[in-house]
Structures are given as C-alpha cells and as structure tokens.
Short mmCIF file of C-alpha atoms in Angstrom, two decimals:
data_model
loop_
_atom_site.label_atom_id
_atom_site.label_comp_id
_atom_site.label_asym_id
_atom_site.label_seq_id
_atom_site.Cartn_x
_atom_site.Cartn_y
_atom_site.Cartn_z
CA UNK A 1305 -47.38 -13.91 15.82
CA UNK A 1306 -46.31 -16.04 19.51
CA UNK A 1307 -43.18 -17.21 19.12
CA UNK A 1308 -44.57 -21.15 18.45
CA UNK A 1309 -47.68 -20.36 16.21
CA UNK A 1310 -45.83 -21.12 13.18
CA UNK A 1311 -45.36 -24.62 14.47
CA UNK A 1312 -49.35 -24.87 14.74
CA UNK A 1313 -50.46 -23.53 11.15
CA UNK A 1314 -50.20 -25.91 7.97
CA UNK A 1315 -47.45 -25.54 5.29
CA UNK A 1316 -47.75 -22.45 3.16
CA UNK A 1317 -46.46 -20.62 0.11
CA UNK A 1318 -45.67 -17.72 2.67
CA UNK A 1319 -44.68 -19.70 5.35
CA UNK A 1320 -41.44 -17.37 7.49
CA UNK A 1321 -39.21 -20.61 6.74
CA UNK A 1322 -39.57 -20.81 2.78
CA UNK A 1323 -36.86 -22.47 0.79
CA UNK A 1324 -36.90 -21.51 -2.55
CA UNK A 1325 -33.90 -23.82 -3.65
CA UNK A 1326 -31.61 -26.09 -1.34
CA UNK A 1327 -28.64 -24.39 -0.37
CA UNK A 1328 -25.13 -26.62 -0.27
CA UNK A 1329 -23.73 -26.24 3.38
CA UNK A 1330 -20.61 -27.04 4.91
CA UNK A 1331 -19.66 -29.69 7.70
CA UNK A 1332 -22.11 -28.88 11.03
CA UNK A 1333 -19.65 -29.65 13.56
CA UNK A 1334 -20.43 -28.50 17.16
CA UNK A 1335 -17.12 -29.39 18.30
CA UNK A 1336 -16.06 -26.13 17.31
CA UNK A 1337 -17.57 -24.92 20.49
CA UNK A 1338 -16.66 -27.86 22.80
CA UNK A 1339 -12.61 -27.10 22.22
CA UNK A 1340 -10.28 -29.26 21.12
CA UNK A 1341 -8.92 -32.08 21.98
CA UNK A 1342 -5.68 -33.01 23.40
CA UNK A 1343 -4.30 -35.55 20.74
CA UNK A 1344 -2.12 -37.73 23.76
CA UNK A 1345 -5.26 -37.71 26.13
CA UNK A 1346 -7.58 -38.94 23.48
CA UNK A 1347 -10.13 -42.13 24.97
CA UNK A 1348 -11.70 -45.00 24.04
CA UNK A 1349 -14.82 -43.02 22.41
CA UNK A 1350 -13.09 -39.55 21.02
CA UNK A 1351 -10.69 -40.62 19.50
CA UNK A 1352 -11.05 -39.04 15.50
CA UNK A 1353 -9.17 -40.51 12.67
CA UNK A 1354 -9.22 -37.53 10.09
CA UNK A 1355 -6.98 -38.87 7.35
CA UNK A 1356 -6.39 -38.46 3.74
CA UNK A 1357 -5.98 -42.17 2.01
CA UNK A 1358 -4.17 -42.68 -1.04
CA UNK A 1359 -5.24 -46.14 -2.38
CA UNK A 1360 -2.68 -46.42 -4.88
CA UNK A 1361 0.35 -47.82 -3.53
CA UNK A 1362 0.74 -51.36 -1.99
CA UNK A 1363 3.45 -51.90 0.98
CA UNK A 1364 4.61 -55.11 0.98
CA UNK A 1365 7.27 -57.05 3.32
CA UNK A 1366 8.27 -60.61 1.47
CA UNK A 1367 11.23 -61.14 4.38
CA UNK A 1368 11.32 -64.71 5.81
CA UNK A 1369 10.95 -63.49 9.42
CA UNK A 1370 10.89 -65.56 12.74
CA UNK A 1371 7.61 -64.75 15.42
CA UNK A 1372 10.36 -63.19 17.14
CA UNK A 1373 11.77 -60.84 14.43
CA UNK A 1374 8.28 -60.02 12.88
CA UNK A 1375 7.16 -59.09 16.93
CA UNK A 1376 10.03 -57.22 17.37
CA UNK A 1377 8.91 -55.22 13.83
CA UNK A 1378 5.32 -54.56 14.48
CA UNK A 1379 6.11 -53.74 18.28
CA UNK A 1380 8.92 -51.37 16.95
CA UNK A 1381 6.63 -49.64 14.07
CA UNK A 1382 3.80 -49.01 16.86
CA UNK A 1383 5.41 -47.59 19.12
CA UNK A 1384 7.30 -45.44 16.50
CA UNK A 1385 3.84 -43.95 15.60
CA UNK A 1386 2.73 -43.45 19.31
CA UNK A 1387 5.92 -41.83 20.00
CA UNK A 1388 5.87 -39.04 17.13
CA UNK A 1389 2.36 -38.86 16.60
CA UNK A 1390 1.97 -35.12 18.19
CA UNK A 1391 -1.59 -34.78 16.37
CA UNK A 1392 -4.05 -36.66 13.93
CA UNK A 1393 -1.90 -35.64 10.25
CA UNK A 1394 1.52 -36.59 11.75
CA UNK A 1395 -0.29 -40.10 12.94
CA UNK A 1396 -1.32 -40.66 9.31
CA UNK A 1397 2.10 -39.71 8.08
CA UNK A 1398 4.14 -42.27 10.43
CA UNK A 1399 1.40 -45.28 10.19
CA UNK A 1400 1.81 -45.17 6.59
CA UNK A 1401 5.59 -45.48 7.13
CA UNK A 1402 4.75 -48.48 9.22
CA UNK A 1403 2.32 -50.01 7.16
CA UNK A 1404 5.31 -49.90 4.57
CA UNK A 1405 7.87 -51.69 6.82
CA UNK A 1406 5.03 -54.34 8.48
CA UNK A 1407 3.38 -55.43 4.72
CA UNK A 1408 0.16 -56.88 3.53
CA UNK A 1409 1.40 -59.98 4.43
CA UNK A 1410 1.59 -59.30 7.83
CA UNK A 1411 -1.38 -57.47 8.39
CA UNK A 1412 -2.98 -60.42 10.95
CA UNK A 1413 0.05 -60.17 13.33
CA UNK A 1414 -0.50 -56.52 13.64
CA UNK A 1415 -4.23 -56.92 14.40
CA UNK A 1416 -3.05 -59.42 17.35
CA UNK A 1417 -1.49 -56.20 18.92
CA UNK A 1418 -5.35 -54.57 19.68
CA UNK A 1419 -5.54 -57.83 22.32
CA UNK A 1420 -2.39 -58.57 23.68
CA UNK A 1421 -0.82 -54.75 23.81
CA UNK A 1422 2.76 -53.23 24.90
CA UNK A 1423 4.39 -52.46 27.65
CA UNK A 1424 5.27 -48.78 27.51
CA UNK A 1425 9.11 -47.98 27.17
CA UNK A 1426 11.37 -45.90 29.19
CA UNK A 1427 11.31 -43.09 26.90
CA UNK A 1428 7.82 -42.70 26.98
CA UNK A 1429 7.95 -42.03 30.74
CA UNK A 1430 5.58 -38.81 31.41
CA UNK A 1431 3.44 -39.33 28.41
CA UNK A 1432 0.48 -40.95 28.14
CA UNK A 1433 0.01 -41.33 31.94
CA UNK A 1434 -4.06 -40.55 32.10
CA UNK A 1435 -6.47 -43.43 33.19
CA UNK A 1436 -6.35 -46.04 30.01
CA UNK A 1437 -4.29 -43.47 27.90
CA UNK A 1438 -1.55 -45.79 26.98
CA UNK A 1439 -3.37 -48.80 25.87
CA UNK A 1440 -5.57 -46.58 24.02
CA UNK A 1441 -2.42 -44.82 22.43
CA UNK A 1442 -1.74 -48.32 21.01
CA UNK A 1443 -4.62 -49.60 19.84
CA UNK A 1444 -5.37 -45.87 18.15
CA UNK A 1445 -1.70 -46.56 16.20
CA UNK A 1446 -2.12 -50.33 15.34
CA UNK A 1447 -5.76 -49.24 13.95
CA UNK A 1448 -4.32 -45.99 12.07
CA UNK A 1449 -2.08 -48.54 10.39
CA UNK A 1450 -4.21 -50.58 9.53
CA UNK A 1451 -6.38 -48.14 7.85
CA UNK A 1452 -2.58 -47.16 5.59
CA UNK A 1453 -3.47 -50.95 4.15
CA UNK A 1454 -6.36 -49.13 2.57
CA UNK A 1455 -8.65 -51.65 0.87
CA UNK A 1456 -6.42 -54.47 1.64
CA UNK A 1457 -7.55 -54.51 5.55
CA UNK A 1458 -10.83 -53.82 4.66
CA UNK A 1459 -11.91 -57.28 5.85
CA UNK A 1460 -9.99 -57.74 8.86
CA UNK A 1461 -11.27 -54.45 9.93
CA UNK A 1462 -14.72 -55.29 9.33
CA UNK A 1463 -13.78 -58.50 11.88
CA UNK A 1464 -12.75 -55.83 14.55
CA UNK A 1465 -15.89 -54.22 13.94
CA UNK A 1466 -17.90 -57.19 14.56
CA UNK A 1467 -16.17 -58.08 17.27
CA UNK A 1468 -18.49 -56.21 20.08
CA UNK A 1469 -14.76 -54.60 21.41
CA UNK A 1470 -13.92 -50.89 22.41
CA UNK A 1471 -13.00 -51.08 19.01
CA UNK A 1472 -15.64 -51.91 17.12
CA UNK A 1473 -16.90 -48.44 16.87
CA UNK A 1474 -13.75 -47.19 15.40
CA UNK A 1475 -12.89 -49.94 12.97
CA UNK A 1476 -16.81 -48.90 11.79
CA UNK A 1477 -15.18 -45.09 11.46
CA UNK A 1478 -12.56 -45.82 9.59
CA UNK A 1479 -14.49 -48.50 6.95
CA UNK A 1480 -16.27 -45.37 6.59
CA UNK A 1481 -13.84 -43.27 5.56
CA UNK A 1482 -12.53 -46.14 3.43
CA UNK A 1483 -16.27 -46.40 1.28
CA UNK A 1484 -16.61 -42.36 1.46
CA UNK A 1485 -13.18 -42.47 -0.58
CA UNK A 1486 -15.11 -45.08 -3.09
CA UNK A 1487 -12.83 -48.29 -1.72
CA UNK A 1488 -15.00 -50.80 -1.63
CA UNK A 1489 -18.17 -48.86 -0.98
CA UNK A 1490 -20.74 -51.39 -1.27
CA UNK A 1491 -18.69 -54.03 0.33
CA UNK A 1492 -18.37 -51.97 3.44
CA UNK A 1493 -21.94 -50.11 3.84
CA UNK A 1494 -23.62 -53.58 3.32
CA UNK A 1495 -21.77 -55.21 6.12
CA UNK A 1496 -21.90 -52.15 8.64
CA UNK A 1497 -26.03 -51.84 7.92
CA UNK A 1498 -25.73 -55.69 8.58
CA UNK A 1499 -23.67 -55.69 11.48
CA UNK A 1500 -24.85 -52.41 13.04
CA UNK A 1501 -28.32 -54.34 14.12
CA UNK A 1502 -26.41 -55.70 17.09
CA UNK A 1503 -24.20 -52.57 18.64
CA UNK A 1504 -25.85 -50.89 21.60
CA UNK A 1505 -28.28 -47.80 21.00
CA UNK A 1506 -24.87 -45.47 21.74
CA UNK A 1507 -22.55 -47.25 18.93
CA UNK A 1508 -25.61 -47.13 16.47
CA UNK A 1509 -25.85 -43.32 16.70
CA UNK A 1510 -22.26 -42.83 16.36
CA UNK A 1511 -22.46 -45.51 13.19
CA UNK A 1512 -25.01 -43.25 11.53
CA UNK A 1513 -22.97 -40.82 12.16
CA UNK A 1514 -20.21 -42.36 10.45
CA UNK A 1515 -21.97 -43.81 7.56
CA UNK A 1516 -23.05 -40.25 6.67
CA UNK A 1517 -19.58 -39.52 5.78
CA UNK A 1518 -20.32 -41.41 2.42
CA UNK A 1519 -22.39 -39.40 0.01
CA UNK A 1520 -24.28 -39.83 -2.63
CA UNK A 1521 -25.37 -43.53 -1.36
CA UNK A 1522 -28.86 -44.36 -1.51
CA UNK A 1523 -28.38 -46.95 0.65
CA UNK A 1524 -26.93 -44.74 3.73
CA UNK A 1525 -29.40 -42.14 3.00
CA UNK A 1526 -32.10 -44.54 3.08
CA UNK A 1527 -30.76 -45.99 6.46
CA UNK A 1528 -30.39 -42.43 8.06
CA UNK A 1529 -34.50 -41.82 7.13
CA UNK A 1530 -35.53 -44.98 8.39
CA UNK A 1531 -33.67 -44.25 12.05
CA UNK A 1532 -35.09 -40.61 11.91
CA UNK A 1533 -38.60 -41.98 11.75
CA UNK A 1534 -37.66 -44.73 14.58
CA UNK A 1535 -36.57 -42.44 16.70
CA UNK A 1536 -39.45 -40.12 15.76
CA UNK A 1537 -41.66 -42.57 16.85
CA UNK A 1538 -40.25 -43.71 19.93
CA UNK A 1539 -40.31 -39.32 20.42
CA UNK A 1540 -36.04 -39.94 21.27
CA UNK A 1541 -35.93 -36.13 20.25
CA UNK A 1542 -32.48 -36.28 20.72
CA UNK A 1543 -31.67 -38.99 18.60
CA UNK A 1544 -33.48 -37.68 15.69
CA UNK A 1545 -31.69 -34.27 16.02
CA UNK A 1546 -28.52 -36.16 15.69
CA UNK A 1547 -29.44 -38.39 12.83
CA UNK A 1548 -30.85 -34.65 11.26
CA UNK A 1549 -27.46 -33.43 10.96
CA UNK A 1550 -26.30 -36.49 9.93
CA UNK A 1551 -28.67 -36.85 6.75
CA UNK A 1552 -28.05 -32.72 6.52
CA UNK A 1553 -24.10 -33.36 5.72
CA UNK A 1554 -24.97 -36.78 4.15
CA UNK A 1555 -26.68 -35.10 1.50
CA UNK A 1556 -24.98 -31.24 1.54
CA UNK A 1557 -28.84 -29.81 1.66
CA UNK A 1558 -31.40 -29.11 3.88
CA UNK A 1559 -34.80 -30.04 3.30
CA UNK A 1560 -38.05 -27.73 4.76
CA UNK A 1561 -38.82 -30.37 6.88
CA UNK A 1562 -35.73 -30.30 8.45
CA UNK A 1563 -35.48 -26.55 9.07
CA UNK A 1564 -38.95 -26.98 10.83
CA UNK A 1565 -37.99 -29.61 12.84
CA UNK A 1566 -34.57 -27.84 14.00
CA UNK A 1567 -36.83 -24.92 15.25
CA UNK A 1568 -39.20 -26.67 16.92
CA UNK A 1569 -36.48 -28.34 18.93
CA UNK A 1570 -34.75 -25.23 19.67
CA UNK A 1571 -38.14 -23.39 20.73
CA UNK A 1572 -40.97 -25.40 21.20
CA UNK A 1573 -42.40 -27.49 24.51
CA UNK A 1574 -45.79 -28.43 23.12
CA UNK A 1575 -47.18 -31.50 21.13
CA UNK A 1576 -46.57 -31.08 17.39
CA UNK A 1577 -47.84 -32.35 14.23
CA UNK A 1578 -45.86 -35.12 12.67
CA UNK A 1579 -46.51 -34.19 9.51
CA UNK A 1580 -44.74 -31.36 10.01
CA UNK A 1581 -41.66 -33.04 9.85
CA UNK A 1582 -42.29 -36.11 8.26
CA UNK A 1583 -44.70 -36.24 5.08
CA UNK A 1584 -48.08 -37.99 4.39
CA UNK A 1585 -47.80 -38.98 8.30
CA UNK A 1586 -50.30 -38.60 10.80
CA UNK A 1587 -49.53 -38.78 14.80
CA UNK A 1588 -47.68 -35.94 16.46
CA UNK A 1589 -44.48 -35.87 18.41
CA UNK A 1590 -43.82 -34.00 22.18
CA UNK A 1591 -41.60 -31.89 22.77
CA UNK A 1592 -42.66 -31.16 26.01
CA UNK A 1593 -39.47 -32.53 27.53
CA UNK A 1594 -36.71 -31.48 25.12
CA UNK A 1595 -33.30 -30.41 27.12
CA UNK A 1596 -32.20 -26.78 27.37
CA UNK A 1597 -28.74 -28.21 26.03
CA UNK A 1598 -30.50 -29.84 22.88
CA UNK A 1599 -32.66 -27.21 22.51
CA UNK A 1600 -28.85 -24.29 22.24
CA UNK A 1601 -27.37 -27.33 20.04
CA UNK A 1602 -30.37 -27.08 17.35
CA UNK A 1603 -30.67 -23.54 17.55
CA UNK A 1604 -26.93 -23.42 16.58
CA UNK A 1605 -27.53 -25.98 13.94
CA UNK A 1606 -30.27 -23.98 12.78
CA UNK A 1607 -28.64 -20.42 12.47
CA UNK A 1608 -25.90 -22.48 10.55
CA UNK A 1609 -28.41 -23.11 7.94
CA UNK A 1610 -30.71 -20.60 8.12
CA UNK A 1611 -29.01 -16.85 9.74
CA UNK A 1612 -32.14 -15.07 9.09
CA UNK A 1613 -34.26 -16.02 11.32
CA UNK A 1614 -35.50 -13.52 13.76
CA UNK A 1615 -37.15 -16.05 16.79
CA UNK A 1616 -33.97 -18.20 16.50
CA UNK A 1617 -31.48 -15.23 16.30
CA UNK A 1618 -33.54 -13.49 19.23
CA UNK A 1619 -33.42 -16.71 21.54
CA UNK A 1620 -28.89 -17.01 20.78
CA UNK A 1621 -29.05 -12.38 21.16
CA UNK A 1622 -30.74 -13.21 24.49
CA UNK A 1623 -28.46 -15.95 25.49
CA UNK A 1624 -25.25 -14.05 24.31
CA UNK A 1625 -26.27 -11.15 26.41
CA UNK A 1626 -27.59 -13.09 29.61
CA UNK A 1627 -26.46 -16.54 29.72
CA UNK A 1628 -24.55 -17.44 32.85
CA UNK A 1629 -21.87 -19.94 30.66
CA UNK A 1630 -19.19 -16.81 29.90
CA UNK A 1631 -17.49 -19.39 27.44
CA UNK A 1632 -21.09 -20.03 25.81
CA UNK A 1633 -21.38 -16.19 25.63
CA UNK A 1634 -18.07 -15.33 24.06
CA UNK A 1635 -19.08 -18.01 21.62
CA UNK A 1636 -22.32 -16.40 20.36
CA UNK A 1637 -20.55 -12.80 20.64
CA UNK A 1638 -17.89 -14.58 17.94
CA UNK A 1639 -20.78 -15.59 15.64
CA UNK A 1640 -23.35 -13.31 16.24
CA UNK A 1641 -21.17 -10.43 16.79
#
C-alpha cells in the first residue's frame, strides 16, 4: 500500500487506523519540545498562569484608607509579588498573600494598576531589563492577584477581557481556569463565546484554546466543532490542527476522524475527501500546501495518540536519523528511542 492510499479508500471495518474504544489521553503539549521558559523574561503573549485556586476563603480589607495609603498598599503588594515570584507556583503563593492584604473591596484600585503601571525600584536593578519585561512583570502580578479574588473578580476580569488590551487575552485565560474549576462556569463561557466574536483571528485561536481547559461543557465543545469546520472550510489547515488538539484534551478522547485527519496532515499533499474528517459532508479539503513544521507538529500529536503506527513512526525514525535540527533529533531519539 503507497504511503497516502489509505487517505483515498472509504472507511472500513479493517481500516490500519481502527479504534475499537476511545482511549483517555493526557495533556498534548508541544512545549515540551520548544523548552522552557524563563519565568522573568516572560512577554505579552507567553505568559502562562498555571495555578491551583481555592475558592473558599474571602480576603477582605475594611481599613478606612486615604488614595494615598491604599496606593501605597497595592503598589507595595505588586511589587512584593514581582520581586519573589522566581516561577509560576511561587507567583500564586505571594498574589494570594496580596490579594489578602489589598481586599475585595479594593479590587477596582488594583485593576487601575494594568493602565497607569510602576516605576521599577532600586532593588530591582538588573532584573527585568528585556524590551517591555518590566511593565509586563506588573501587569502579569496585578492580573495573578486578581485571579486570588477567585469568583469575586470574575466580572472585572471579564471587563479587561473586553477591553481589546494586551490583556484581554489573558484575563480570557484565567476566566478559564476560573469556569474549568466550576466558578461561575456558565457565567464566564457565555460571555467569552460572546465577546470572543470581536478579538483578532490570533486571540480567537488562543481563546479556543483556553476554553478547552473546561470539560465536560457542551457549550465549549460545541464552539470548538463549529471553528474546526470554519476553518475546514476556509482549508486554514493550521487552524484546524490547533482547534484538533484543543477538542482532543477538551474531551480526554480521540475520535477516528481525528486520528485520520492528524495523518493526513502529517503525510499527505493531495486533495482529500471531507468526509473523511468531517461526517455526512461532501467537498474535500487540500493539503497541497501544508508546512513541513505543521506537518512534524501533527505527526507528534499523532504518535501521542496512536504509537503504532508504522507510516507515522517511519516518517519521525527517518527524521530522528537524518534531520538536520540536532535538538529535533535528540528529541525523537528521547521518545522514539
């Protein structure tokens, strides 16, 4: 059998990609291979909040303060979390000790500190000195802390997330992670489908992406399907292999359809059937054009899935063994062996 005829017969029994039962996965996360980050020189779009939240406890602050005391608080509290936040768990454990000392009550003065910023102290001299790192240190803490409010800065973040700002697309993250941890789930998902209309084609992938943190919610689910078949359409290959793995850890299976359309990304160049990937739909979608990068990514995502393969484990073999990237070959000698 050529290495694309199974793309060109029609679904059967026997079919090499036959899945009896779906299979729960783990997290596919492909920045496993792209290193990791450097938590001071995080910017405006990498920045990951990976947090825990306990919505139990309420921090209050009922202190009659001046503006000038309750500045000199919030200013104090930020920069307390920029200073000893080394990585992304000791950022969650000192903006929870800030969201303590700031309060509910105060939780509008602290958003005024994403626009207006600080100036960075003394101490701080030698950190944080990248293009933009500093600003983004602070708005990165006064966000964090506002996410230790837990549901009760659920609406001012969905303001900042309808705002059209650089940080729009993190407020949207962390809402996320607020309705993935059940606090108020439908609240949230309805205004981030309603919002999302109006972010640029970039922030709407990286919102799907987000949203897909929330299982077990028709509604996201249903909004992940409906861009895979937009992008489908519009044959924005790349999109729809992103919004793939999205509904993939969304849901914690795989479907057939899925596993076919991984592989034809990852080997294909020819015009395919859509109903190959999409069901009870006629058309077909190109591949003609697909990206050698996007075509490694979803052979990755594929083996992840599915090890067994032998046109998919031949294509990473060959690439381990002849590939000119000597940090993409360690890689596939680490997971191939």
């Amino acid at each position: 059998m050529g290495i694309f005829d199974f793309f060109k017969r029609k679904k059967e029994e026997n079919d090499e990609i036959a899945l009896d039962e779906a299979l729960n996965i783990k997290e596919i996360n492909e920045g496993e291979f792209n290193g990791q980050m450097n938590s001071e020189e995080v910017n405006e779009n990498t920045f990951n909040y990976n947090f825990v939240i306990d919505h139990v406890e309420e921090y209050h602050n009922t202190k009659e303060l001046s503006p000038e005391e309750l500045k000199s608080l919030i200013t104090g509290e930020i920069l307390k979390v920029v200073d000893k936040s080394q990585n992304f768990d000791s950022m969650e454990l000192y903006s929870k000790e800030a969201a303590k000392e700031i309060g509910i009550e105060n939780i509008s003065a602290l958003t005024e500190f994403l626009y207006g910023g600080i100036s960075k102290p003394s101490y701080l001299k030698g950190r944080y000195n990248g293009l933009g790192a500093w600003p983004t240190a602070v708005k990165n803490a006064v966000l964090t802390i506002l996410y230790s409010f837990n549901e009760y800065s659920v609406d001012e973040l969905l303001k900042i997330a309808n705002d059209k700002s650089a940080n729009s697309i993190k407020a949207v993250n962390l809402l996320c992670k607020m309705a993935a941890k059940g606090i108020e789930e439908d609240k949230i998902i309805d205004s981030i489908i309603y919002i999302m209309d109006n972010f640029s084609d970039e922030n709407i992938l990286s919102t799907l992406g987000f949203l897909s943190q929330v299982k077990n919610n028709n509604k996201v689910l249903k909004t992940l399907e409906v861009y895979f078949k937009k992008y489908i359409y519009d044959n924005n290959i790349e999109s729809a292999y992103d919004i793939t793995l999205s509904m993939i850890n969304n849901v914690g299976t795989f479907t057939r359809e899925q596993l076919i359309f991984l592989k034809a990304v990852a080997l294909s160049d020819e015009v395919l059937e859509l109903s190959l990937i999409l069901k009870d739909e006629d058309g077909e979608f190109d591949l003609s054009s697909v990206s050698e990068d996007l075509r490694l990514k979803a052979a990755l995502s594929f083996y992840s899935l599915h090890d067994k393969d032998e046109e998919i484990n031949s294509k990473l073999l060959y690439l381990r063994d002849n590939s000119l990237d000597i940090e993409l070959r360690k890689y596939l000698t680490e997971i191939l062996g």
